[in-house]
Amino acid sequence: QEQLVESGGGLVQAGDSLRLSCSASGRTFSHRTMAWFRQAPGKERDFVAAVNWKYTTNYDHSVKGRFTISRDNSKNTVYLQMNSLKPEDTAVYYCAGSEYSLTSGSPDAYADWGQGTQVTVSS
């Protein structure tokens, strides 16, 4: 099991950029598929992006072209670069890890979860 800690959230204006980081303290990070999910108040947890250890990526249609997921195995860290932020991007963003290579958009595929970091985009 990986211990995940997110950071980098904050309050920004529409059109701004923000980069989230997720640091893992476990021993198996380099062979984990890592993903970002988000959850707004009163809504379900939604898939954002994922990247596996072969650097295959998957993005939700709502963020494709605006967000970029990447990883640095030497630092046990996964990033989410968010550009052209919109008010509808406002949510708590969660980092997740999976032992499977499939870059799944289902929360059920991920066993490791961080505590989340708040991203608020004002208009």
CSV table of N, CA and C in Angstrom, one decimal:
chain,number,residue,atom,x,y,z
A,1,GLN,N,0.8,-1.2,0.0
A,1,GLN,CA,0.0,0.0,0.0
A,1,GLN,C,0.9,1.3,0.0
A,2,GLU,N,0.5,2.2,-0.8
A,2,GLU,CA,1.2,3.5,-0.9
A,2,GLU,C,0.5,4.5,-0.1
A,3,GLN,N,1.2,5.3,0.7
A,3,GLN,CA,0.7,6.5,1.4
A,3,GLN,C,0.8,7.7,0.5
A,4,LEU,N,-0.3,8.3,0.1
A,4,LEU,CA,-0.3,9.4,-0.8
A,4,LEU,C,-0.7,10.7,-0.2
A,5,VAL,N,0.0,11.8,-0.6
A,5,VAL,CA,-0.2,13.1,0.0
A,5,VAL,C,-0.3,14.1,-1.1
A,6,GLU,N,-1.4,14.8,-1.3
A,6,GLU,CA,-1.6,15.8,-2.4
A,6,GLU,C,-1.2,17.2,-1.8
A,7,SER,N,-0.8,18.0,-2.8
A,7,SER,CA,-0.5,19.4,-2.4
A,7,SER,C,-0.6,20.3,-3.7
A,8,GLY,N,-0.7,21.6,-3.5
A,8,GLY,CA,-0.7,22.5,-4.7
A,8,GLY,C,-2.0,23.1,-4.9
A,9,GLY,N,-3.1,22.7,-4.2
A,9,GLY,CA,-4.4,23.3,-4.4
A,9,GLY,C,-4.4,24.8,-3.9
A,10,GLY,N,-5.5,25.5,-4.3
A,10,GLY,CA,-5.6,26.9,-3.9
A,10,GLY,C,-6.8,27.5,-4.6
A,11,LEU,N,-6.8,28.8,-4.4
A,11,LEU,CA,-7.9,29.7,-5.0
A,11,LEU,C,-7.3,30.4,-6.2
A,12,VAL,N,-7.9,30.3,-7.4
A,12,VAL,CA,-7.4,30.9,-8.6
A,12,VAL,C,-8.6,31.5,-9.3
A,13,GLN,N,-8.3,32.3,-10.3
A,13,GLN,CA,-9.4,32.8,-11.2
A,13,GLN,C,-9.5,32.1,-12.5
A,14,ALA,N,-10.6,32.1,-13.1
A,14,ALA,CA,-10.9,31.4,-14.3
A,14,ALA,C,-9.8,31.8,-15.4
A,15,GLY,N,-9.3,30.8,-16.1
A,15,GLY,CA,-8.2,31.1,-17.0
A,15,GLY,C,-6.8,30.9,-16.5
A,16,ASP,N,-6.7,30.8,-15.2
A,16,ASP,CA,-5.4,30.6,-14.6
A,16,ASP,C,-4.9,29.2,-14.6
A,17,SER,N,-3.7,29.0,-14.2
A,17,SER,CA,-3.1,27.6,-14.2
A,17,SER,C,-2.7,27.2,-12.8
A,18,LEU,N,-2.7,25.9,-12.5
A,18,LEU,CA,-2.3,25.4,-11.2
A,18,LEU,C,-1.7,24.0,-11.4
A,19,ARG,N,-0.7,23.7,-10.6
A,19,ARG,CA,-0.1,22.4,-10.7
A,19,ARG,C,-0.2,21.7,-9.4
A,20,LEU,N,-0.9,20.5,-9.4
A,20,LEU,CA,-1.0,19.7,-8.2
A,20,LEU,C,0.1,18.6,-8.2
A,21,SER,N,0.5,18.3,-7.0
A,21,SER,CA,1.5,17.2,-6.8
A,21,SER,C,1.0,16.2,-5.8
A,22,CYS,N,1.4,15.0,-6.1
A,22,CYS,CA,1.0,13.9,-5.2
A,22,CYS,C,2.3,13.1,-4.9
A,23,SER,N,2.7,13.0,-3.6
A,23,SER,CA,3.9,12.3,-3.2
A,23,SER,C,3.5,11.0,-2.6
A,24,ALA,N,4.3,10.0,-3.0
A,24,ALA,CA,4.0,8.6,-2.4
A,24,ALA,C,5.2,8.2,-1.6
A,25,SER,N,4.9,7.5,-0.5
A,25,SER,CA,5.9,7.1,0.5
A,25,SER,C,6.2,5.6,0.5
A,26,GLY,N,5.4,4.9,-0.4
A,26,GLY,CA,5.6,3.4,-0.4
A,26,GLY,C,6.7,3.0,-1.3
A,27,ARG,N,6.9,1.7,-1.4
A,27,ARG,CA,8.0,1.1,-2.1
A,27,ARG,C,7.7,0.7,-3.6
A,28,THR,N,6.4,0.8,-4.0
A,28,THR,CA,6.0,0.3,-5.3
A,28,THR,C,5.5,1.4,-6.3
A,29,PHE,N,5.8,2.6,-6.0
A,29,PHE,CA,5.3,3.7,-6.8
A,29,PHE,C,5.6,3.5,-8.3
A,30,SER,N,6.8,3.1,-8.7
A,30,SER,CA,7.2,3.0,-10.1
A,30,SER,C,6.4,2.0,-10.8
A,31,HIS,N,5.7,1.1,-10.1
A,31,HIS,CA,4.9,0.1,-10.8
A,31,HIS,C,3.4,0.3,-10.4
A,32,ARG,N,3.0,1.5,-10.2
A,32,ARG,CA,1.6,1.8,-9.9
A,32,ARG,C,1.1,2.7,-11.0
A,33,THR,N,-0.1,2.4,-11.4
A,33,THR,CA,-0.9,3.4,-12.2
A,33,THR,C,-1.4,4.5,-11.2
A,34,MET,N,-1.1,5.7,-11.6
A,34,MET,CA,-1.5,6.8,-10.7
A,34,MET,C,-2.6,7.7,-11.4
A,35,ALA,N,-3.5,8.2,-10.7
A,35,ALA,CA,-4.6,8.9,-11.2
A,35,ALA,C,-5.1,10.1,-10.4
A,36,TRP,N,-5.8,11.0,-11.0
A,36,TRP,CA,-6.4,12.1,-10.2
A,36,TRP,C,-8.0,12.0,-10.4
A,37,PHE,N,-8.7,12.1,-9.3
A,37,PHE,CA,-10.1,12.2,-9.3
A,37,PHE,C,-10.5,13.5,-8.6
A,38,ARG,N,-11.7,13.9,-8.8
A,38,ARG,CA,-12.2,15.1,-8.1
A,38,ARG,C,-13.6,15.0,-7.7
A,39,GLN,N,-14.0,15.7,-6.7
A,39,GLN,CA,-15.3,15.6,-6.1
A,39,GLN,C,-15.8,17.0,-5.7
A,40,ALA,N,-16.9,17.5,-6.3
A,40,ALA,CA,-17.5,18.8,-5.9
A,40,ALA,C,-18.5,18.5,-4.8
A,41,PRO,N,-18.9,19.5,-4.0
A,41,PRO,CA,-19.9,19.3,-3.0
A,41,PRO,C,-21.2,18.8,-3.6
A,42,GLY,N,-21.8,17.7,-3.1
A,42,GLY,CA,-23.1,17.2,-3.6
A,42,GLY,C,-23.0,16.4,-4.8
A,43,LYS,N,-21.8,16.2,-5.3
A,43,LYS,CA,-21.6,15.4,-6.5
A,43,LYS,C,-20.7,14.2,-6.3
A,44,GLU,N,-20.8,13.3,-7.2
A,44,GLU,CA,-20.0,12.0,-7.1
A,44,GLU,C,-18.5,12.3,-7.5
A,45,ARG,N,-17.7,11.4,-7.1
A,45,ARG,CA,-16.3,11.5,-7.4
A,45,ARG,C,-16.0,11.1,-8.9
A,46,ASP,N,-15.4,12.0,-9.6
A,46,ASP,CA,-15.3,11.9,-11.0
A,46,ASP,C,-13.8,11.7,-11.4
A,47,PHE,N,-13.6,10.9,-12.4
A,47,PHE,CA,-12.3,10.7,-13.0
A,47,PHE,C,-11.8,11.9,-13.7
A,48,VAL,N,-10.5,12.2,-13.5
A,48,VAL,CA,-9.8,13.3,-14.2
A,48,VAL,C,-8.8,12.9,-15.2
A,49,ALA,N,-7.8,12.1,-14.7
A,49,ALA,CA,-6.7,11.7,-15.6
A,49,ALA,C,-5.9,10.5,-14.9
A,50,ALA,N,-5.2,9.7,-15.7
A,50,ALA,CA,-4.4,8.6,-15.1
A,50,ALA,C,-3.2,8.4,-16.0
A,51,VAL,N,-2.1,7.9,-15.4
A,51,VAL,CA,-0.9,7.5,-16.1
A,51,VAL,C,-0.3,6.2,-15.5
A,52,ASN,N,0.0,5.3,-16.3
A,52,ASN,CA,0.6,4.1,-15.8
A,52,ASN,C,2.1,4.1,-15.9
A,53,TRP,N,2.8,3.0,-15.5
A,53,TRP,CA,4.3,3.0,-15.5
A,53,TRP,C,4.9,3.0,-16.8
A,54,LYS,N,4.1,2.7,-17.9
A,54,LYS,CA,4.6,2.8,-19.2
A,54,LYS,C,4.3,4.1,-19.8
A,55,TYR,N,3.8,5.1,-19.0
A,55,TYR,CA,3.5,6.4,-19.4
A,55,TYR,C,2.3,6.5,-20.4
A,56,THR,N,1.5,5.5,-20.4
A,56,THR,CA,0.2,5.6,-21.1
A,56,THR,C,-0.7,6.5,-20.3
A,57,THR,N,-1.4,7.4,-20.9
A,57,THR,CA,-2.3,8.3,-20.2
A,57,THR,C,-3.7,8.2,-20.7
A,58,ASN,N,-4.6,8.7,-19.8
A,58,ASN,CA,-6.0,8.7,-20.1
A,58,ASN,C,-6.6,9.9,-19.4
A,59,TYR,N,-7.5,10.6,-20.2
A,59,TYR,CA,-8.1,11.8,-19.7
A,59,TYR,C,-9.6,11.8,-19.8
A,60,ASP,N,-10.3,12.4,-18.9
A,60,ASP,CA,-11.7,12.6,-19.0
A,60,ASP,C,-11.9,13.7,-20.1
A,61,HIS,N,-13.0,13.6,-20.8
A,61,HIS,CA,-13.2,14.5,-21.9
A,61,HIS,C,-13.3,16.0,-21.4
A,62,SER,N,-13.7,16.2,-20.1
A,62,SER,CA,-13.9,17.5,-19.6
A,62,SER,C,-12.6,18.3,-19.4
A,63,VAL,N,-11.5,17.5,-19.4
A,63,VAL,CA,-10.2,18.2,-19.1
A,63,VAL,C,-9.2,18.0,-20.2
A,64,LYS,N,-9.5,17.1,-21.2
A,64,LYS,CA,-8.6,16.8,-22.3
A,64,LYS,C,-8.3,18.1,-23.0
A,65,GLY,N,-7.0,18.3,-23.2
A,65,GLY,CA,-6.5,19.5,-23.9
A,65,GLY,C,-6.2,20.6,-22.9
A,66,ARG,N,-6.6,20.5,-21.7
A,66,ARG,CA,-6.4,21.6,-20.7
A,66,ARG,C,-5.5,21.1,-19.6
A,67,PHE,N,-5.6,19.8,-19.2
A,67,PHE,CA,-4.9,19.2,-18.1
A,67,PHE,C,-3.8,18.2,-18.6
A,68,THR,N,-2.7,18.1,-17.9
A,68,THR,CA,-1.7,17.2,-18.3
A,68,THR,C,-1.2,16.4,-17.0
A,69,ILE,N,-1.3,15.1,-17.1
A,69,ILE,CA,-0.8,14.3,-16.0
A,69,ILE,C,0.6,13.8,-16.3
A,70,SER,N,1.5,13.8,-15.4
A,70,SER,CA,2.9,13.3,-15.6
A,70,SER,C,3.4,12.7,-14.3
A,71,ARG,N,4.5,12.0,-14.3
A,71,ARG,CA,5.1,11.4,-13.1
A,71,ARG,C,6.6,11.5,-13.2
A,72,ASP,N,7.2,11.5,-12.0
A,72,ASP,CA,8.6,11.5,-11.9
A,72,ASP,C,8.9,10.3,-10.9
A,73,ASN,N,9.3,9.2,-11.4
A,73,ASN,CA,9.5,8.0,-10.5
A,73,ASN,C,10.7,8.2,-9.6
A,74,SER,N,11.7,9.0,-10.0
A,74,SER,CA,12.8,9.3,-9.1
A,74,SER,C,12.4,10.0,-7.8
A,75,LYS,N,11.3,10.7,-7.9
A,75,LYS,CA,10.8,11.5,-6.8
A,75,LYS,C,9.5,10.9,-6.2
A,76,ASN,N,9.1,9.8,-6.7
A,76,ASN,CA,7.8,9.2,-6.3
A,76,ASN,C,6.7,10.2,-6.3
A,77,THR,N,6.6,10.9,-7.4
A,77,THR,CA,5.6,12.0,-7.4
A,77,THR,C,4.8,12.0,-8.8
A,78,VAL,N,3.5,12.2,-8.7
A,78,VAL,CA,2.7,12.4,-9.9
A,78,VAL,C,2.2,13.8,-9.8
A,79,TYR,N,2.1,14.4,-11.0
A,79,TYR,CA,1.6,15.8,-11.1
A,79,TYR,C,0.4,15.9,-12.0
A,80,LEU,N,-0.4,17.0,-11.8
A,80,LEU,CA,-1.5,17.4,-12.6
A,80,LEU,C,-1.3,18.8,-12.9
A,81,GLN,N,-0.9,19.1,-14.2
A,81,GLN,CA,-0.8,20.5,-14.6
A,81,GLN,C,-2.2,20.9,-15.2
A,82,MET,N,-2.8,21.9,-14.6
A,82,MET,CA,-4.1,22.4,-15.0
A,82,MET,C,-4.0,23.8,-15.6
A,83,ASN,N,-4.4,23.9,-16.8
A,83,ASN,CA,-4.4,25.1,-17.5
A,83,ASN,C,-5.8,25.5,-17.9
A,84,SER,N,-6.0,26.8,-18.2
A,84,SER,CA,-7.3,27.3,-18.6
A,84,SER,C,-8.4,26.8,-17.7
A,85,LEU,N,-8.2,27.0,-16.4
A,85,LEU,CA,-9.2,26.6,-15.4
A,85,LEU,C,-10.5,27.3,-15.5
A,86,LYS,N,-11.5,26.5,-15.2
A,86,LYS,CA,-12.9,27.0,-15.3
A,86,LYS,C,-13.6,26.8,-13.9
A,87,PRO,N,-14.6,27.6,-13.6
A,87,PRO,CA,-15.3,27.5,-12.3
A,87,PRO,C,-15.8,26.1,-12.1
A,88,GLU,N,-16.2,25.4,-13.1
A,88,GLU,CA,-16.6,24.0,-13.0
A,88,GLU,C,-15.6,23.0,-12.6
A,89,ASP,N,-14.3,23.4,-12.6
A,89,ASP,CA,-13.2,22.6,-12.2
A,89,ASP,C,-13.1,22.6,-10.6
A,90,THR,N,-13.8,23.5,-10.0
A,90,THR,CA,-13.8,23.6,-8.5
A,90,THR,C,-14.2,22.3,-7.9
A,91,ALA,N,-13.3,21.8,-7.0
A,91,ALA,CA,-13.5,20.5,-6.4
A,91,ALA,C,-12.4,20.1,-5.5
A,92,VAL,N,-12.6,19.1,-4.7
A,92,VAL,CA,-11.4,18.5,-4.0
A,92,VAL,C,-10.8,17.5,-4.9
A,93,TYR,N,-9.5,17.6,-5.1
A,93,TYR,CA,-8.8,16.7,-6.0
A,93,TYR,C,-8.1,15.7,-5.2
A,94,TYR,N,-8.3,14.4,-5.6
A,94,TYR,CA,-7.7,13.3,-4.9
A,94,TYR,C,-6.7,12.5,-5.8
A,95,CYS,N,-5.6,12.1,-5.2
A,95,CYS,CA,-4.7,11.3,-5.9
A,95,CYS,C,-5.0,9.9,-5.6
A,96,ALA,N,-4.8,9.0,-6.5
A,96,ALA,CA,-5.1,7.6,-6.3
A,96,ALA,C,-4.0,6.7,-7.0
A,97,GLY,N,-3.8,5.5,-6.5
A,97,GLY,CA,-2.9,4.5,-7.0
A,97,GLY,C,-3.5,3.2,-7.2
A,98,SER,N,-3.1,2.5,-8.3
A,98,SER,CA,-3.6,1.2,-8.6
A,98,SER,C,-2.4,0.2,-9.0
A,99,GLU,N,-2.6,-1.0,-8.6
A,99,GLU,CA,-1.6,-2.0,-9.0
A,99,GLU,C,-1.7,-2.5,-10.4
A,100,TYR,N,-2.8,-2.1,-11.1
A,100,TYR,CA,-3.1,-2.6,-12.4
A,100,TYR,C,-2.6,-1.6,-13.5
A,101,SER,N,-2.3,-2.1,-14.7
A,101,SER,CA,-1.7,-1.3,-15.7
A,101,SER,C,-2.7,-0.5,-16.5
A,102,LEU,N,-4.0,-0.9,-16.4
A,102,LEU,CA,-5.1,-0.2,-17.1
A,102,LEU,C,-5.3,1.2,-16.5
A,103,THR,N,-5.3,2.2,-17.3
A,103,THR,CA,-5.6,3.6,-16.8
A,103,THR,C,-7.1,3.8,-16.7
A,104,SER,N,-7.7,3.1,-15.7
A,104,SER,CA,-9.1,3.1,-15.5
A,104,SER,C,-9.6,4.4,-15.0
A,105,GLY,N,-10.9,4.7,-15.4
A,105,GLY,CA,-11.6,5.9,-14.9
A,105,GLY,C,-12.5,5.6,-13.7
A,106,SER,N,-12.5,4.3,-13.3
A,106,SER,CA,-13.4,3.9,-12.2
A,106,SER,C,-12.6,4.0,-10.9
A,107,PRO,N,-13.2,4.6,-9.9
A,107,PRO,CA,-12.6,4.7,-8.5
A,107,PRO,C,-12.3,3.3,-7.9
A,108,ASP,N,-13.1,2.3,-8.3
A,108,ASP,CA,-13.0,1.0,-7.8
A,108,ASP,C,-11.7,0.3,-8.2
A,109,ALA,N,-11.0,0.8,-9.2
A,109,ALA,CA,-9.8,0.2,-9.6
A,109,ALA,C,-8.6,0.6,-8.8
A,110,TYR,N,-8.8,1.6,-7.9
A,110,TYR,CA,-7.7,2.2,-7.2
A,110,TYR,C,-7.8,1.9,-5.7
A,111,ALA,N,-6.8,1.4,-5.1
A,111,ALA,CA,-6.8,1.0,-3.7
A,111,ALA,C,-6.2,2.0,-2.8
A,112,ASP,N,-5.3,2.8,-3.3
A,112,ASP,CA,-4.6,3.8,-2.5
A,112,ASP,C,-5.1,5.2,-2.8
A,113,TRP,N,-5.4,6.0,-1.8
A,113,TRP,CA,-6.0,7.3,-1.9
A,113,TRP,C,-5.4,8.3,-1.0
A,114,GLY,N,-5.2,9.5,-1.5
A,114,GLY,CA,-4.8,10.6,-0.6
A,114,GLY,C,-5.9,11.3,0.0
A,115,GLN,N,-5.7,12.3,0.8
A,115,GLN,CA,-6.7,13.0,1.6
A,115,GLN,C,-7.4,14.1,0.8
A,116,GLY,N,-6.8,14.5,-0.3
A,116,GLY,CA,-7.4,15.5,-1.2
A,116,GLY,C,-6.8,16.9,-1.0
A,117,THR,N,-6.9,17.7,-2.0
A,117,THR,CA,-6.5,19.1,-1.9
A,117,THR,C,-7.5,19.9,-2.6
A,118,GLN,N,-7.9,21.0,-2.0
A,118,GLN,CA,-9.0,21.9,-2.5
A,118,GLN,C,-8.5,22.8,-3.7
A,119,VAL,N,-9.3,22.8,-4.8
A,119,VAL,CA,-9.0,23.7,-5.9
A,119,VAL,C,-10.3,24.5,-6.1
A,120,THR,N,-10.2,25.8,-6.0
A,120,THR,CA,-11.4,26.7,-6.2
A,120,THR,C,-11.0,27.7,-7.3
A,121,VAL,N,-11.9,27.7,-8.3
A,121,VAL,CA,-11.7,28.6,-9.4
A,121,VAL,C,-12.9,29.6,-9.4
A,122,SER,N,-12.6,30.8,-9.3
A,122,SER,CA,-13.6,31.9,-9.2
A,122,SER,C,-13.7,32.5,-10.6
A,123,SER,N,-14.9,33.1,-10.9
A,123,SER,CA,-15.2,33.7,-12.1
A,123,SER,C,-14.9,35.2,-12.1
